[in-house]
Coordinates of C-alpha atoms and ligand atoms in Angstrom, one line a residue:
M7 CA 61.2 -64.3 48.1
S8 CA 60.1 -64.4 44.5
A9 CA 62.8 -64.1 41.8
P10 CA 63.1 -60.5 40.5
H11 CA 61.9 -60.1 36.9
P12 CA 61.9 -57.0 34.8
G13 CA 58.1 -57.0 34.0
D14 CA 57.5 -55.1 37.2
V15 CA 59.1 -51.9 35.8
R16 CA 57.9 -49.5 33.2
I17 CA 60.6 -48.0 31.0
G18 CA 60.0 -45.0 28.8
V19 CA 61.7 -44.4 25.4
L20 CA 61.9 -40.8 24.5
A21 CA 60.0 -40.8 21.2
L22 CA 60.6 -37.4 19.7
Q23 CA 62.9 -38.7 17.0
G24 CA 65.5 -41.5 16.4
D25 CA 65.6 -45.3 16.7
V26 CA 62.8 -45.6 19.2
R27 CA 61.4 -48.8 17.7
E28 CA 64.7 -50.7 18.1
H29 CA 65.0 -49.9 21.8
F30 CA 61.3 -50.8 22.3
A31 CA 61.9 -54.2 20.8
V32 CA 64.9 -55.0 23.0
L33 CA 63.1 -53.8 26.2
T34 CA 59.9 -55.7 25.6
G35 CA 62.0 -58.7 24.4
L36 CA 63.6 -58.7 27.8
G37 CA 60.2 -58.6 29.5
A38 CA 60.1 -55.0 30.6
E39 CA 57.1 -52.8 29.9
A40 CA 58.1 -50.2 27.4
V41 CA 56.2 -47.0 26.8
T42 CA 56.8 -44.0 24.5
V43 CA 57.5 -40.6 26.2
R44 CA 56.5 -37.5 24.3
H45 CA 54.9 -35.4 27.0
P46 CA 55.7 -34.5 30.6
A47 CA 52.8 -36.6 32.0
E48 CA 54.2 -39.7 30.3
L49 CA 57.6 -39.0 31.7
A50 CA 56.1 -38.8 35.2
A51 CA 54.8 -42.3 34.9
V52 CA 58.0 -44.2 34.1
D53 CA 60.6 -46.0 36.4
G54 CA 63.4 -45.4 33.9
L55 CA 64.0 -43.8 30.5
V56 CA 66.0 -44.6 27.3
L57 CA 67.2 -41.7 25.1
P58 CA 67.6 -43.3 21.7
G59 CA 70.1 -42.6 18.9
G60 CA 69.2 -40.2 16.2
E61 CA 69.9 -36.5 15.8
S62 CA 70.5 -34.7 19.1
T63 CA 70.0 -31.2 17.6
T64 CA 66.5 -32.2 16.4
M65 CA 65.7 -34.0 19.7
A66 CA 66.8 -31.0 21.7
K67 CA 64.6 -28.6 19.7
L68 CA 61.6 -30.9 20.0
A69 CA 62.2 -31.3 23.7
V70 CA 62.0 -27.5 24.1
R71 CA 59.0 -27.3 21.9
T72 CA 57.0 -30.0 23.7
G73 CA 57.9 -28.6 27.1
L74 CA 59.9 -31.7 28.0
L75 CA 63.3 -30.3 28.5
E76 CA 62.8 -29.0 32.0
P77 CA 60.9 -32.0 33.2
L78 CA 63.7 -34.2 31.8
R79 CA 66.3 -32.2 33.6
D80 CA 64.3 -32.4 36.8
A81 CA 63.8 -36.2 36.4
V82 CA 67.5 -36.8 35.9
R83 CA 68.4 -34.6 38.9
G84 CA 65.8 -36.5 40.9
G85 CA 67.6 -39.8 40.3
L86 CA 65.5 -41.3 37.5
P87 CA 67.6 -44.1 35.8
V88 CA 68.4 -43.0 32.3
Y89 CA 70.3 -44.8 29.5
G90 CA 71.4 -42.8 26.5
T91 CA 72.7 -44.2 23.2
C92 CA 74.7 -42.0 20.8
A93 CA 72.5 -38.9 20.4
G94 CA 71.2 -39.8 23.9
L95 CA 74.8 -39.5 25.2
V96 CA 75.0 -36.0 23.6
L97 CA 71.7 -35.1 25.4
L98 CA 73.0 -36.2 28.7
A99 CA 76.4 -34.3 28.5
E100 CA 76.9 -31.2 30.6
R101 CA 79.2 -29.8 27.9
L102 CA 79.3 -30.2 24.1
L103 CA 82.0 -29.7 21.5
D104 CA 81.2 -29.4 17.8
A105 CA 77.6 -28.6 18.5
P106 CA 75.5 -25.5 17.6
P107 CA 76.2 -22.9 20.4
D108 CA 72.5 -22.8 21.4
Q109 CA 72.0 -26.6 21.6
P110 CA 70.6 -27.3 25.0
T111 CA 71.2 -30.5 26.9
I112 CA 69.4 -32.3 29.7
G113 CA 72.7 -32.9 31.5
G114 CA 73.3 -35.4 34.2
L115 CA 76.8 -36.6 33.1
D116 CA 79.7 -34.5 34.1
V117 CA 81.4 -35.0 30.8
T118 CA 82.4 -33.0 27.7
V119 CA 81.1 -34.8 24.6
R120 CA 82.4 -34.2 21.1
R121 CA 79.6 -34.7 18.5
N122 CA 80.4 -36.7 15.3
A123 CA 83.9 -37.2 16.8
F124 CA 85.1 -40.2 14.7
G125 CA 85.2 -38.1 11.5
R126 CA 84.1 -38.6 8.0
Q127 CA 86.3 -41.6 7.2
A128 CA 84.8 -43.7 10.0
E129 CA 81.3 -42.3 10.2
S130 CA 80.0 -45.8 10.7
F131 CA 82.0 -48.8 12.0
E132 CA 81.9 -51.8 14.3
S133 CA 84.5 -52.5 16.9
P134 CA 84.7 -54.8 19.9
V135 CA 84.5 -52.9 23.2
P136 CA 84.9 -54.5 26.6
L137 CA 82.5 -53.0 29.1
A138 CA 83.1 -52.8 32.9
G139 CA 80.3 -54.5 34.7
V140 CA 79.2 -56.4 31.6
P141 CA 80.6 -60.0 31.7
G142 CA 80.8 -62.3 28.8
G143 CA 83.5 -60.6 26.6
P144 CA 83.6 -57.4 24.5
L145 CA 80.5 -56.1 22.9
S146 CA 80.4 -55.7 19.2
A147 CA 79.8 -51.9 19.3
V148 CA 78.2 -50.2 16.3
F149 CA 79.1 -46.6 15.9
I150 CA 77.1 -44.3 13.6
R151 CA 78.3 -40.7 13.3
A152 CA 79.1 -41.3 17.0
P153 CA 80.2 -38.9 19.7
W154 CA 83.0 -39.7 22.2
V155 CA 83.6 -38.5 25.7
E156 CA 86.5 -36.1 25.5
E157 CA 86.7 -35.4 29.2
A158 CA 85.0 -37.0 32.2
G159 CA 84.7 -35.5 35.7
P160 CA 85.7 -37.3 38.9
Q161 CA 82.2 -38.6 39.6
V162 CA 82.0 -40.3 36.2
E163 CA 82.9 -44.0 35.9
V164 CA 84.4 -44.9 32.6
L165 CA 82.9 -48.2 31.4
G166 CA 84.4 -48.6 28.0
R167 CA 87.0 -47.3 25.6
V168 CA 87.7 -47.9 21.9
G169 CA 90.7 -50.1 21.3
G170 CA 92.9 -49.6 18.3
G171 CA 92.8 -47.3 15.3
P172 CA 93.1 -43.5 15.4
A173 CA 90.5 -43.2 18.2
D174 CA 92.4 -45.7 20.4
G175 CA 91.6 -45.1 24.1
R176 CA 88.7 -42.8 23.5
I177 CA 85.9 -43.1 26.1
V178 CA 82.7 -44.5 24.6
A179 CA 80.7 -45.7 27.6
V180 CA 80.2 -44.0 31.0
R181 CA 78.1 -44.1 34.1
Q182 CA 77.4 -41.5 36.8
G183 CA 75.0 -42.7 39.4
A184 CA 71.7 -43.7 37.7
V185 CA 72.8 -42.3 34.3
V186 CA 74.5 -44.6 31.9
A187 CA 75.4 -43.8 28.3
T188 CA 77.2 -45.3 25.3
S189 CA 78.4 -43.8 22.1
F190 CA 77.3 -46.9 20.3
H191 CA 74.0 -48.7 19.6
P192 CA 73.5 -52.1 21.4
E193 CA 69.9 -51.9 20.3
L194 CA 71.0 -52.6 16.7
T195 CA 73.1 -55.7 17.3
G196 CA 71.0 -58.3 19.1
D197 CA 73.4 -58.2 22.1
T198 CA 71.1 -57.3 25.0
R199 CA 73.7 -57.1 27.8
V200 CA 73.6 -53.3 28.2
H201 CA 69.8 -53.2 28.2
R202 CA 69.9 -56.0 30.8
L203 CA 72.3 -53.9 33.0
F204 CA 70.0 -50.9 32.6
I205 CA 66.8 -52.9 33.5
H206 CA 68.6 -54.1 36.6
M207 CA 69.5 -50.5 37.5
V208 CA 65.8 -49.5 37.0
R209 CA 64.6 -52.4 39.0
T210 CA 66.9 -51.7 41.9
S211 CA 66.0 -48.0 41.9
A212 CA 62.2 -48.8 41.7
R213 CA 62.6 -51.2 44.7
R214 CA 64.5 -48.5 46.7
R215 CA 61.8 -45.9 45.9
A216 CA 59.0 -48.3 46.9
Q217 CA 60.8 -49.0 50.3
C218 CA 61.2 -45.2 50.9
A219 CA 57.5 -44.7 50.2
T220 CA 56.3 -47.2 52.8
Ligands
LIG304 N1 73.6 -42.3 15.7 C1 73.5 -41.2 16.3 O1 72.7 -41.1 17.3 C2 74.2 -40.0 15.8 C3 74.3 -38.8 16.8 C4 74.4 -37.5 16.0 N2 75.6 -37.4 15.3 C5 74.2 -36.3 17.0 O2 75.1 -35.7 17.4 O3 73.1 -36.1 17.4

């Protein structure tokens, strides 16, 4: 059997707004094929999807305008592996706090997410966060006007929490089935471990789908 390598999967990066380029660079650097997703037809052609950081209110509006919101919801419900960073976590939440009342989400994570949760004094900071399932020591997590997970349902696996400071113990990394999300931005640090984990999830899911199709 040949060694699995990530080049056999195509990973989309939702490219409506936000730090698309940074995710693209990490994914291609790890040998995955990365493509931008702006339209439903592009979404239909990927094995996994990254929702970048940026401004979730803007992304949500653009997703509605481009007709992507419902296809995104269908894709997540259908088991497409998705990784959301920061604003991407907001987009994946079933419930939001401190968001405009009409801000739609894609959903997929049975969590309540508070936007801009860390407050003005700590709008941007870096902190070591150990992540379950990611060996090699804590990640140096970069938070930029970041949300946290205020409540997580029973199906949600908590992967990481902030340690120390006023936000001590707050949940900042979660997984539910094929959906994984972090409050922080591994794509900005050069530490590729979360993207590697995600590529592994995409590869496993693609292999399973291929087996089901034969
Ligand atoms: N860096 C980010 O992605 C910030 C997220 C932004 N505060 C939002 O709620 O959409």
